[in-house]
Coordinates of C-alpha atoms in Angstrom, one line a residue:
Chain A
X1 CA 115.2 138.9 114.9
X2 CA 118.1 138.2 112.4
X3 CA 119.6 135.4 110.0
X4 CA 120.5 133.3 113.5
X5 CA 117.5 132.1 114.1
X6 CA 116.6 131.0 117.8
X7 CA 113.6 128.5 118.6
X8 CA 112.8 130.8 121.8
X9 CA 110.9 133.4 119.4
X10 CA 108.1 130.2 119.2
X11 CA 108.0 131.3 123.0
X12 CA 105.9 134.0 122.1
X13 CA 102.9 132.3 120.8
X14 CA 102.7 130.7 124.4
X15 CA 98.9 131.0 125.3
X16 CA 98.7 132.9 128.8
X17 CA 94.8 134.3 129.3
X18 CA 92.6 132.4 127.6
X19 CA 88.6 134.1 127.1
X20 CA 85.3 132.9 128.8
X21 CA 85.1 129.0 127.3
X22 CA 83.0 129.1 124.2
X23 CA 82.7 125.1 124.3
X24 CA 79.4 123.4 124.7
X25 CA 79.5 120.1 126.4
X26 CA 75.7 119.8 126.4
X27 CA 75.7 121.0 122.7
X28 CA 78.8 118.5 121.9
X29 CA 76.6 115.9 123.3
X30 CA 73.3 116.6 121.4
X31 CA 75.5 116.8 117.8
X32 CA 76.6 113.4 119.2
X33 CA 73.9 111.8 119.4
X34 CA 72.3 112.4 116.6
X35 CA 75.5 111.5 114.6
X36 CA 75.4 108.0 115.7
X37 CA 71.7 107.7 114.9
X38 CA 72.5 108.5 111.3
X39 CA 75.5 106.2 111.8
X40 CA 73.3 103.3 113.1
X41 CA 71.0 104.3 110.3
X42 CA 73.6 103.6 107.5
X43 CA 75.1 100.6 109.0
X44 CA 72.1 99.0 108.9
X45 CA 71.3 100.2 105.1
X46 CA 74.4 98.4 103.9
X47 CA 73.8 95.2 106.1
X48 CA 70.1 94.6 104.4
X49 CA 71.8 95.7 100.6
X50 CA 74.9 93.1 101.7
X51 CA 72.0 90.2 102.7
X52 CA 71.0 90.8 99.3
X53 CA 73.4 90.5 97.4
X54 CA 74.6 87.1 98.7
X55 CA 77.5 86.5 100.2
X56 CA 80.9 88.0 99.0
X57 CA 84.0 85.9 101.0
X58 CA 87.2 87.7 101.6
X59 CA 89.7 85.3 102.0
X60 CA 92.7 86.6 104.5
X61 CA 95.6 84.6 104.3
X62 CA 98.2 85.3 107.2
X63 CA 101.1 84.2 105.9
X64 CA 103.9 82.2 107.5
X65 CA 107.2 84.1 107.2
X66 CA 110.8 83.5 107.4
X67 CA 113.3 85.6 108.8
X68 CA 115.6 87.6 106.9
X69 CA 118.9 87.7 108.4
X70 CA 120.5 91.0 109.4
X71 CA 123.5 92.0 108.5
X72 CA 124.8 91.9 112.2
X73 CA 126.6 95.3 113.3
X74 CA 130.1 95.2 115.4
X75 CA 128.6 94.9 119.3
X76 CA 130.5 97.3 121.3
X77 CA 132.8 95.2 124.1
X78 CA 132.5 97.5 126.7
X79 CA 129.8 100.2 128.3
X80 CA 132.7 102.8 128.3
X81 CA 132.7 104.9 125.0
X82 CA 135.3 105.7 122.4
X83 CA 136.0 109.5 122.1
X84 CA 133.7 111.0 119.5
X85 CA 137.1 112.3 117.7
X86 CA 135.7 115.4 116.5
X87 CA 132.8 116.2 113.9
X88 CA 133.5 117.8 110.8
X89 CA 130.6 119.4 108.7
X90 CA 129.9 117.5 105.4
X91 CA 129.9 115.6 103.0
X92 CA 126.2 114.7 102.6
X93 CA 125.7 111.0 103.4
X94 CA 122.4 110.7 103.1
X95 CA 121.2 111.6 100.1
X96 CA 117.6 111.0 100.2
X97 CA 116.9 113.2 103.5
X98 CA 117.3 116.8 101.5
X99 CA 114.1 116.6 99.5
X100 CA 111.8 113.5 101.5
X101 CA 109.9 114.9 104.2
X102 CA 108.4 111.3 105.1
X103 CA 111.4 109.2 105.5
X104 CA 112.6 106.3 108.3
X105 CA 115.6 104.4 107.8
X106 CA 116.7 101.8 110.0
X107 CA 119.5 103.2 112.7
X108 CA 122.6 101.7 110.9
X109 CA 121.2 104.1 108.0
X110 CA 121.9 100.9 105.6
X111 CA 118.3 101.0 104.8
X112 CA 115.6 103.9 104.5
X113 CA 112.1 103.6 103.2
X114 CA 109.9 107.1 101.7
X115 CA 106.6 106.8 100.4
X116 CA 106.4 108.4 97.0
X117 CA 102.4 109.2 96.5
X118 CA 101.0 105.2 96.2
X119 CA 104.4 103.5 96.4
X120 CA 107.2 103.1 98.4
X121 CA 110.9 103.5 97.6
X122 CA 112.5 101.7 99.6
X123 CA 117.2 102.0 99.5
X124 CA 119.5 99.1 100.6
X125 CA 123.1 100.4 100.7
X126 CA 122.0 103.4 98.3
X127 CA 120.6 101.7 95.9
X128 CA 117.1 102.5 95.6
X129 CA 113.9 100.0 94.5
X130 CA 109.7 100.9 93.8
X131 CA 107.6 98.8 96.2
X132 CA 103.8 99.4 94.8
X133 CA 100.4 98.0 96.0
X134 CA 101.3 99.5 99.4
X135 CA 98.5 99.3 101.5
X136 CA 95.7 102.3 101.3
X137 CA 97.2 105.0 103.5
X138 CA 100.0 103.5 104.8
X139 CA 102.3 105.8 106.8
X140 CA 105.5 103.8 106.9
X141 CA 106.9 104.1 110.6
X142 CA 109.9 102.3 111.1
X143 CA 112.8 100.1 109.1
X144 CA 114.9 97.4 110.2
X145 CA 119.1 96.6 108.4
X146 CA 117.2 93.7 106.5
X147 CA 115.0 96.0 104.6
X148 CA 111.8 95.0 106.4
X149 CA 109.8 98.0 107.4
X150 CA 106.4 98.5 109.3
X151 CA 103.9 101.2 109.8
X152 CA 100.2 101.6 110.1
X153 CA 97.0 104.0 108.3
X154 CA 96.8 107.2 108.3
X155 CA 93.3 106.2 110.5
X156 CA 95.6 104.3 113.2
X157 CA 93.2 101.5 112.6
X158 CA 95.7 98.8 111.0
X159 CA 99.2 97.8 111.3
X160 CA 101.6 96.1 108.7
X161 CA 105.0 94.7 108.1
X162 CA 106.7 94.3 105.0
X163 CA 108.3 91.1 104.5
X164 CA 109.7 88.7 102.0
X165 CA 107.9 91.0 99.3
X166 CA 104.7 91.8 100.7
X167 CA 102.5 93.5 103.1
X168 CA 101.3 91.3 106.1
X169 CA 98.7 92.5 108.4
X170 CA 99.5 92.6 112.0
X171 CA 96.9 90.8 114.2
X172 CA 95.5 93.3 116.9
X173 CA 95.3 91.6 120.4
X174 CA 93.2 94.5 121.2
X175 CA 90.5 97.2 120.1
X176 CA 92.0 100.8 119.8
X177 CA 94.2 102.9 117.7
X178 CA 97.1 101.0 116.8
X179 CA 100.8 103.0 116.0
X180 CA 103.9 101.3 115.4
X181 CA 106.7 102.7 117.2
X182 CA 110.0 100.7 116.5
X183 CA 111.7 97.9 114.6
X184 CA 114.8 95.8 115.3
X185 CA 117.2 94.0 112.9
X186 CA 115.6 90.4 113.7
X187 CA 112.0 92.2 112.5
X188 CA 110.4 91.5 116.0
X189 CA 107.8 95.0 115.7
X190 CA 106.4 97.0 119.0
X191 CA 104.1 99.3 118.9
X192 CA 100.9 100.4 121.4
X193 CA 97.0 99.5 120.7
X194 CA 95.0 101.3 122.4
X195 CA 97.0 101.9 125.6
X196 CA 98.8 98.5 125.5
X197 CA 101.7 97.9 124.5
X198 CA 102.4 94.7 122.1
X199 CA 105.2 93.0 120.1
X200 CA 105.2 90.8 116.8
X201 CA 107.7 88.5 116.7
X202 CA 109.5 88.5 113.6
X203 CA 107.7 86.0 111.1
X204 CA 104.3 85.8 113.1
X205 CA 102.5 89.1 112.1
X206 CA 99.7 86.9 113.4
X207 CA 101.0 86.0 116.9
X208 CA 101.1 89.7 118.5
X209 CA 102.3 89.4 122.3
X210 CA 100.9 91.6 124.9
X211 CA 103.2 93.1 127.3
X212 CA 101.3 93.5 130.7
X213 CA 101.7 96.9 132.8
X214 CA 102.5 96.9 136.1
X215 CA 99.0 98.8 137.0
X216 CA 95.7 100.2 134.9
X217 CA 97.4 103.8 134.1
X218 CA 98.3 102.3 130.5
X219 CA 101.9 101.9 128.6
X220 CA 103.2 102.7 125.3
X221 CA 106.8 101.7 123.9
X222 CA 109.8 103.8 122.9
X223 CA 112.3 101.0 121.2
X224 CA 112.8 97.3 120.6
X225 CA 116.3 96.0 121.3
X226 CA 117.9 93.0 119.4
X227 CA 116.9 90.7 121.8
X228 CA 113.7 91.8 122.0
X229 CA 113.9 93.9 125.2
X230 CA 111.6 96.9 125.0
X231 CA 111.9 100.1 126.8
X232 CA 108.6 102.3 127.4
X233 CA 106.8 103.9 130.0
X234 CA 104.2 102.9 132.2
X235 CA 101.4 105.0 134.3
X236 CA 102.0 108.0 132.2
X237 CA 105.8 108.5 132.5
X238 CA 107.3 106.2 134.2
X239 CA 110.7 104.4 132.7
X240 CA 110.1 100.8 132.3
X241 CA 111.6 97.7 130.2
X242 CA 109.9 94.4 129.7
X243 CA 112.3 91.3 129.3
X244 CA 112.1 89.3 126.3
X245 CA 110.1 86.7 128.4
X246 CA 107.2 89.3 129.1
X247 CA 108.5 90.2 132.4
X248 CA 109.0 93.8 133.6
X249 CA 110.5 96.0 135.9
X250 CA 111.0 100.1 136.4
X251 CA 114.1 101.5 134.8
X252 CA 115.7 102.9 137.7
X253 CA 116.3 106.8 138.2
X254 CA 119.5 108.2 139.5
X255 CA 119.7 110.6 142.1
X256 CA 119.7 113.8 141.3
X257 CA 117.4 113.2 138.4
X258 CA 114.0 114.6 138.9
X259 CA 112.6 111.8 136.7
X260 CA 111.3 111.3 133.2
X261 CA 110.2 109.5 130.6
X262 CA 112.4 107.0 128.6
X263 CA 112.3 108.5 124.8
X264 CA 114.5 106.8 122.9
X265 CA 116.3 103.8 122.2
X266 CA 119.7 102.3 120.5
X267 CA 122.1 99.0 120.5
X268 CA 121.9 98.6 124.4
X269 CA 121.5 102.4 125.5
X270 CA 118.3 104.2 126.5
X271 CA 117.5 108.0 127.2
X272 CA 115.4 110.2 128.8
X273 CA 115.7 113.9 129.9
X274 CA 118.9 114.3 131.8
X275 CA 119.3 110.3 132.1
X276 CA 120.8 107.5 130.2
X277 CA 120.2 104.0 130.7
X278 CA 122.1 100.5 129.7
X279 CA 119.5 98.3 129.5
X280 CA 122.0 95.0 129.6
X281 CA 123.6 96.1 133.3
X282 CA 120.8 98.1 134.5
X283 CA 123.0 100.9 135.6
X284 CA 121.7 104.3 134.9
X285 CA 124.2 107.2 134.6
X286 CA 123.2 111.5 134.7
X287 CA 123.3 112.9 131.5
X288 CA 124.4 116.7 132.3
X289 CA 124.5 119.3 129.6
X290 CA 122.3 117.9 127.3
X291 CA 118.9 119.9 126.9
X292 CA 115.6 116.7 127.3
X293 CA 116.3 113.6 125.7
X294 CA 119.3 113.0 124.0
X295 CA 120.0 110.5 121.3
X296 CA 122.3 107.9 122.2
X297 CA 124.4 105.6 119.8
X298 CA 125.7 101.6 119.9
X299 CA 128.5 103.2 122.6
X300 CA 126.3 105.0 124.6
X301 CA 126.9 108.7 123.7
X302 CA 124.3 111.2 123.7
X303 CA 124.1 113.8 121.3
X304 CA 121.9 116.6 121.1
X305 CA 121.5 120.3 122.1
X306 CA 123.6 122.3 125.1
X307 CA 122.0 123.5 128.0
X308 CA 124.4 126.3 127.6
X309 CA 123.8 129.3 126.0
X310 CA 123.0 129.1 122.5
X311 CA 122.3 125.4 122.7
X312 CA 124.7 124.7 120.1
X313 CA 125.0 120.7 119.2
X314 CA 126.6 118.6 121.4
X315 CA 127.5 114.9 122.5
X316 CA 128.1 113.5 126.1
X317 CA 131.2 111.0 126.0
X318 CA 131.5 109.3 129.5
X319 CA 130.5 112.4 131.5
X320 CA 132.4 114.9 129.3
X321 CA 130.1 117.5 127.0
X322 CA 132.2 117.3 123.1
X323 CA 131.4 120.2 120.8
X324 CA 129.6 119.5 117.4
X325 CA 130.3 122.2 115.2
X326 CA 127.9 124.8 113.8
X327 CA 128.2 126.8 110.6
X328 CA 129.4 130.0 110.5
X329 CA 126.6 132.6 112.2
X330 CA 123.9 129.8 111.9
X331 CA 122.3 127.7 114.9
X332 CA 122.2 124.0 114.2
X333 CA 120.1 120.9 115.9
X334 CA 121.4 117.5 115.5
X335 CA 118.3 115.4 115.1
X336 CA 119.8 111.8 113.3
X337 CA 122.3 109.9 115.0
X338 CA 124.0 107.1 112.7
X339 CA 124.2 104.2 115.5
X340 CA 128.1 104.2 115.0
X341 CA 127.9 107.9 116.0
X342 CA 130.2 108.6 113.0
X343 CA 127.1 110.3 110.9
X344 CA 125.4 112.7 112.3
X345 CA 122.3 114.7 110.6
X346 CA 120.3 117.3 111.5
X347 CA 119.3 121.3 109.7
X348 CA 120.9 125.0 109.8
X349 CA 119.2 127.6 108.4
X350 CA 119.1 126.8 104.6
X351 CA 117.7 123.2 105.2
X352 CA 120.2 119.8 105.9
X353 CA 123.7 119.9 107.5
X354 CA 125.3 116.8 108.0
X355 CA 128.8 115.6 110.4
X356 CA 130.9 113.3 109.7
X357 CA 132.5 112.3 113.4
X358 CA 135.7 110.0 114.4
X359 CA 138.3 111.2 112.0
Chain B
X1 CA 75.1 106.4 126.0
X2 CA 73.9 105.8 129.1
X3 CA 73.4 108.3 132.5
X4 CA 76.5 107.3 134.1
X5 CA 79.2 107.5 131.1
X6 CA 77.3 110.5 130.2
X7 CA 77.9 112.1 133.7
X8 CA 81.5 110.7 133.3
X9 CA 81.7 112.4 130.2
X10 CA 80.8 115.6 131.5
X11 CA 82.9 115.6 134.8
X12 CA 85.8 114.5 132.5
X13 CA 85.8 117.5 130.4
X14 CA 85.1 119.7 133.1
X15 CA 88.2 119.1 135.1
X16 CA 90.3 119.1 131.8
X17 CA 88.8 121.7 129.8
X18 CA 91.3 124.4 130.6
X19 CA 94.8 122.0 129.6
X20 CA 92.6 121.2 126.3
X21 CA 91.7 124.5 125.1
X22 CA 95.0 126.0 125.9
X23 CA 96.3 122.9 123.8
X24 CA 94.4 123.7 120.7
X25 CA 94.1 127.7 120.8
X26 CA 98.5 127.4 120.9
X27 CA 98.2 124.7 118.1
X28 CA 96.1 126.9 116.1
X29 CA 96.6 130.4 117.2
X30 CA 93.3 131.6 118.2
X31 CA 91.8 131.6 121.1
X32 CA 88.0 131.1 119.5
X33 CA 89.2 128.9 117.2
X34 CA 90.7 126.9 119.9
X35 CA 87.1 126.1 121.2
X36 CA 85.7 125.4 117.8
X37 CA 88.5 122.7 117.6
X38 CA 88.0 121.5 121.2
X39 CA 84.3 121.6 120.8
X40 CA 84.8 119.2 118.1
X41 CA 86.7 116.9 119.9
X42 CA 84.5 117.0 122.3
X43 CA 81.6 115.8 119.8
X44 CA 84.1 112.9 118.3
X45 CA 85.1 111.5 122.2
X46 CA 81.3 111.8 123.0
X47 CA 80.7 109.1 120.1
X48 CA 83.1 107.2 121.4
X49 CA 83.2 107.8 125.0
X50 CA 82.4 103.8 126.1
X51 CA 85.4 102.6 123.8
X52 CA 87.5 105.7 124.8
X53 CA 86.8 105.4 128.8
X54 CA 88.4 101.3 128.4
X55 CA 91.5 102.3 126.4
X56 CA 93.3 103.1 129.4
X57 CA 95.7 106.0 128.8
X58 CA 92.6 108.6 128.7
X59 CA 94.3 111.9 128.9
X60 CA 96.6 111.0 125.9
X61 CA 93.7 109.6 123.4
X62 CA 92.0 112.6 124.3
X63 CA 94.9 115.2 123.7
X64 CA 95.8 113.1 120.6
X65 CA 92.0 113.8 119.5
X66 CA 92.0 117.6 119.6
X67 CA 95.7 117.3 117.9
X68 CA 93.6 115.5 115.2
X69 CA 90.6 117.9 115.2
X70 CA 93.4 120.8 114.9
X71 CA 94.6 118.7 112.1
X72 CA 91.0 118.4 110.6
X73 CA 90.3 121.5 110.4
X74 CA 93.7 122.6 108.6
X75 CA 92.3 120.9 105.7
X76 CA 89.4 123.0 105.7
X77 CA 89.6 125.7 103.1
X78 CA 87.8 128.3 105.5
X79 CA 90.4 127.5 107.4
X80 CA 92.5 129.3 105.7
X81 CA 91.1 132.7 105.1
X82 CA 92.9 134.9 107.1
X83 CA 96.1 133.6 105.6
X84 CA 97.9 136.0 103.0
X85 CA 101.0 135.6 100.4
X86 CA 103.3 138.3 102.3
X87 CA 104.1 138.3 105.6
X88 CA 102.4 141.4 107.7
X89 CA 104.3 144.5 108.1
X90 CA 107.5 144.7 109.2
X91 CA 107.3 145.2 113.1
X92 CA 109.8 147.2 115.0
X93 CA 112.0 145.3 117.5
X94 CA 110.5 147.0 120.6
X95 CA 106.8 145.7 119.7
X96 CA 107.1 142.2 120.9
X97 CA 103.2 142.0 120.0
X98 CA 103.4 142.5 116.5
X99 CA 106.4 140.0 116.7
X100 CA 104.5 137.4 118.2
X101 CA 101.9 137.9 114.9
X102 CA 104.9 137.6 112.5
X103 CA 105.9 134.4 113.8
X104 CA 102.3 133.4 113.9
X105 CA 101.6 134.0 110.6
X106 CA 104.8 132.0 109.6
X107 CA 104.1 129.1 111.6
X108 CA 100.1 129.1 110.0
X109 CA 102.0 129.0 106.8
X110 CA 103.7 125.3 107.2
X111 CA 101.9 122.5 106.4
X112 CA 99.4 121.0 109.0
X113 CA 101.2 118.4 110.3
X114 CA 104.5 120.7 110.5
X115 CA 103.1 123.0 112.0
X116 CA 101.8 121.0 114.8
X117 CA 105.3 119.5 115.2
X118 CA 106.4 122.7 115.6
X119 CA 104.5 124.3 118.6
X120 CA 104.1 120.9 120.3
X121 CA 108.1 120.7 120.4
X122 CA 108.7 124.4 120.5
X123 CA 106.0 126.2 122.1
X124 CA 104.7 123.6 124.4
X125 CA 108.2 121.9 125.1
X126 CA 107.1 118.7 124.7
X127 CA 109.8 115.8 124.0
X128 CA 109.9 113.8 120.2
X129 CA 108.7 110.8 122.0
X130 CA 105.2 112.5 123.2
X131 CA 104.8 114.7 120.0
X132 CA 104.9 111.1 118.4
X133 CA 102.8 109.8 120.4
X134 CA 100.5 112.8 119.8
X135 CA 100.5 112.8 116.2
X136 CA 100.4 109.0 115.8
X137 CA 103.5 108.8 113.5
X138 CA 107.3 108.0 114.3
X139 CA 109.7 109.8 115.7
X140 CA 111.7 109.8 113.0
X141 CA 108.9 111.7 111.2
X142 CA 108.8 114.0 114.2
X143 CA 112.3 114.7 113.6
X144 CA 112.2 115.2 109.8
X145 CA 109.2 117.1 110.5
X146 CA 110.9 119.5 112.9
X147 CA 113.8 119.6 110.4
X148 CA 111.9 120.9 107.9
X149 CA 109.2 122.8 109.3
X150 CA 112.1 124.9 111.2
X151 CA 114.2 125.7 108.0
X152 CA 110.9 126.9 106.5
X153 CA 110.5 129.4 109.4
X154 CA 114.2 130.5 109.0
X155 CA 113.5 131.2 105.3
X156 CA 109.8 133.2 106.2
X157 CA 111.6 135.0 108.8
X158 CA 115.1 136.0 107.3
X159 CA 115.7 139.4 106.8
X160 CA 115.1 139.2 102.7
X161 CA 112.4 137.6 103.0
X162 CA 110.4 139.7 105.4
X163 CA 111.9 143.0 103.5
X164 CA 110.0 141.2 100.7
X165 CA 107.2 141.4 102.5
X166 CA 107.2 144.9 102.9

């Protein structure tokens, strides 16, 4: 093993022959049980010492928002993509990503949100601002090019939105764990409870909108598009978008594509391994040369790794596989895709290497 | 719970106990401790086995639960204990084992949630979307994750650093 270091060596702590299974069932079942005794035990403790003490009234208020316009973003006129132009390595464009580990920004990059122990710090074109009385282990998720962002506890048991300078609780439709998965610019929010998949329209964090499944075998989201079209997959894998009425259908697959799930989602352009869809036409075009899921951008390239050897960074323009540059005798991944596709961020071996793309 | 959830609960694991403990022995990098982890999973899911059975995608809230019993147990300081400041010995480069225990001992030295990033996208293959999904968090955080946790392993497993070792 040398300086280049390749992500194959993690092949080697594949599990091949496991031992004789050391796992209990019956014993798992006994510890259960008496666990929820003790549970029921304690619940009920704290109902008799709350009967006592009166009555203590928590009032919720769900507020009534108003949107926050976007800044709106040039839509591309046409599916067929500009030519990346070249990436160069450097300058650093996004400050903040070298030393916070728990970071989203919306995909224009205009905005990015880190929490900093109890508060968040939220940047707007650079400059940065404290949000406090964030919500008690609040993991912040996603961010839209107002400045809104959205996220849920660390327990997966609740779900918020910042908005018009404060938290607002997103109504659950549904009992289960709740994770927020994606934000657009209007602030409509998806995200899956339990294995459903559900949007809040921007302004009603207390109006949450199921989005049915075509059969039992559960859903969960991938992206929101301006519109409010999401993209997700249904019955364990399989590509689907829900219109913004509620109505669904599969995303098709192209021949020669064995299939897979859709796993990400930008401007009008979805991906999944070897795949990219536009979710406005319908029409779904082979991605070849890209390892998995790609990223795509607002013109519907892809970036990512090559299926080639080395799996050097690289982005798939109409068809054609572009080089990204790496450093000198270091392996880079691309792993942040500005949605213009002129920033491009991802790590080398000392920590953050960023592209600047298009000249 | 009642006879038939319980016998549900039983068949359930049966069929999938193979998948799960190969999941959380590559997660944590012991084959034993792989069943400690999955037998308490097993405990939590039995607690909640009537909730669990009606929340549709089964096989993923399971998974995500021994992800999260993996994570658990990370916090642990016992957990811990056969963790040391320098990496082992340096191994030659025709003893693939001893190889496979320097980059295990790298990858136990990330953070939990990094580490589980990392063998979920690099040792089990799976895509940003379904390590998300796993680990309950963005993929935006999978990918700073991965960013992070992968320049850490360069840095543990450079050349200087493992002569350091030494």
């Amino acid at each position: 093993m040398n300086d280049d270091f390749d992500v194959t060596v993690l092949h080697s702590l594949r599990v091949t022959d496991l031992p004789p299974s050391a796992v209990d069932l019956a014993r798992a079942a006994r510890t259960g049980r008496r666990r929820l005794r003790l549970r029921y035990t304690a619940v009920a403790g704290v109902v008799a010492a709350l009967i006592l003490l009166s009555t203590v009234a928590a009032a919720v208020v769900v507020p009534r928002l108003g949107g926050t316009p976007a800044v709106p973003l040039p839509v591309p006129s046409s599916t067929v993509a500009p030519p990346l132009g070249g990436c160069v390595m450097g300058p650093e464009t996004k400050p903040w990503m070298s030393h916070v580990p728990w970071m989203v920004n919306d995909d224009s990059w205009r905005v990015a949100v880190y929490l900093d122990n109890v508060d968040a710090v939220r940047w707007i074109d650079g400059k940065s601002e404290l949000i406090r009385r964030v919500p008690s282990g609040f993991m912040v998720a996603d961010a839209s090019r107002s400045g809104d962002f959205a996220g849920v506890d660390n327990r997966n048991k609740q779900a918020w939105v910042y908005h018009g300078g404060r938290f607002n609780r997103l109504t659950l439709p549904v009992d289960g764990v709740v994770t927020v998965r994606d934000m657009n610019d209007r602030g409509d929010v998806v995200g899956v409870v339990g294995a459903t998949v559900v949007v809040w329209p921007a302004g009603h964090p207390g109006r949450p909108r199921v989005l049915t499944a075509p059969d039992a075998g559960g859903s969960a989201a991938v992206g929101i598009a301006a519109d409010g079209t999401v993209v997700g997959n249904v019955s364990g894998g399989t590509p689907f978008l829900w219109h913004p009425d509620g109505t669904g259908e599969p995303l098709p697959t192209p021949a020669g594509v064995a299939g897979g799930a859709v796993g990400a989602l930008v401007g009008d352009w979805a991906t999944g391994p070897g795949v990219r869809w536009n979710i406005r036409t319908g029409r779904a075009d082979v991605v070849t040369g890209v390892a998995g899921t790609g990223t795509p951008d607002l013109y519907g390239r892809v970036y990512g790794q090559s299926t080639g050897p080395g799996a050097p960074p690289v982005a798939w323009v109409n068809g054609r596989i572009e080089a990204i540059p790496e450093p000198s005798g270091e392996h880079a991944f691309v792993l942040f895709v500005r949605s213009d596709g002129r920033a491009l961020s991802g790590s080398r071996s000392n920590g953050v290497l960023e592209w600047t793309c298009g000249g | 719970m009642r006879d038939e959830l319980e016998r549900e609960y039983t068949e359930y694991f049966q069929v999938r106990m193979p998948q799960l403990r190969r999941l959380a022995a590559t997660l944590c990098g012991d084959a034993h401790r792989g069943d400690d982890i999955v037998q308490a999973a097993a405990t939590t899911l039995y607690m909640r086995w009537k909730q669990v059975c009606g929340a549709g995608n089964l096989d993923a809230y399971v998974r995500r639960t021994v992800v999260n019993a993996f994570l658990s147990e990370q916090r642990r300081p016992w957990s811990r204990v056969t963790l040391t400041e320098a990496l082992p010995d340096r191994p030659g480069d025709t003893a693939p084992p001893e190889e496979r225990l320097v980059v295990q001992q790298a990858v136990r030295r990330l953070p939990p949630r990094q580490q589980a990033v990392i063998v979920l996208r690099f040792v089990c293959d799976l895509p940003v979307a379904e390590v998300a999904e796993l680990l309950s968090c963005a993929e935006g955080t999978v990918k700073s994750q991965t960013r992070d946790g992968l320049a850490a392993l360069r840095r543990l497993l450079s050349p200087a650093a493992r002569e350091g070792a030494r």
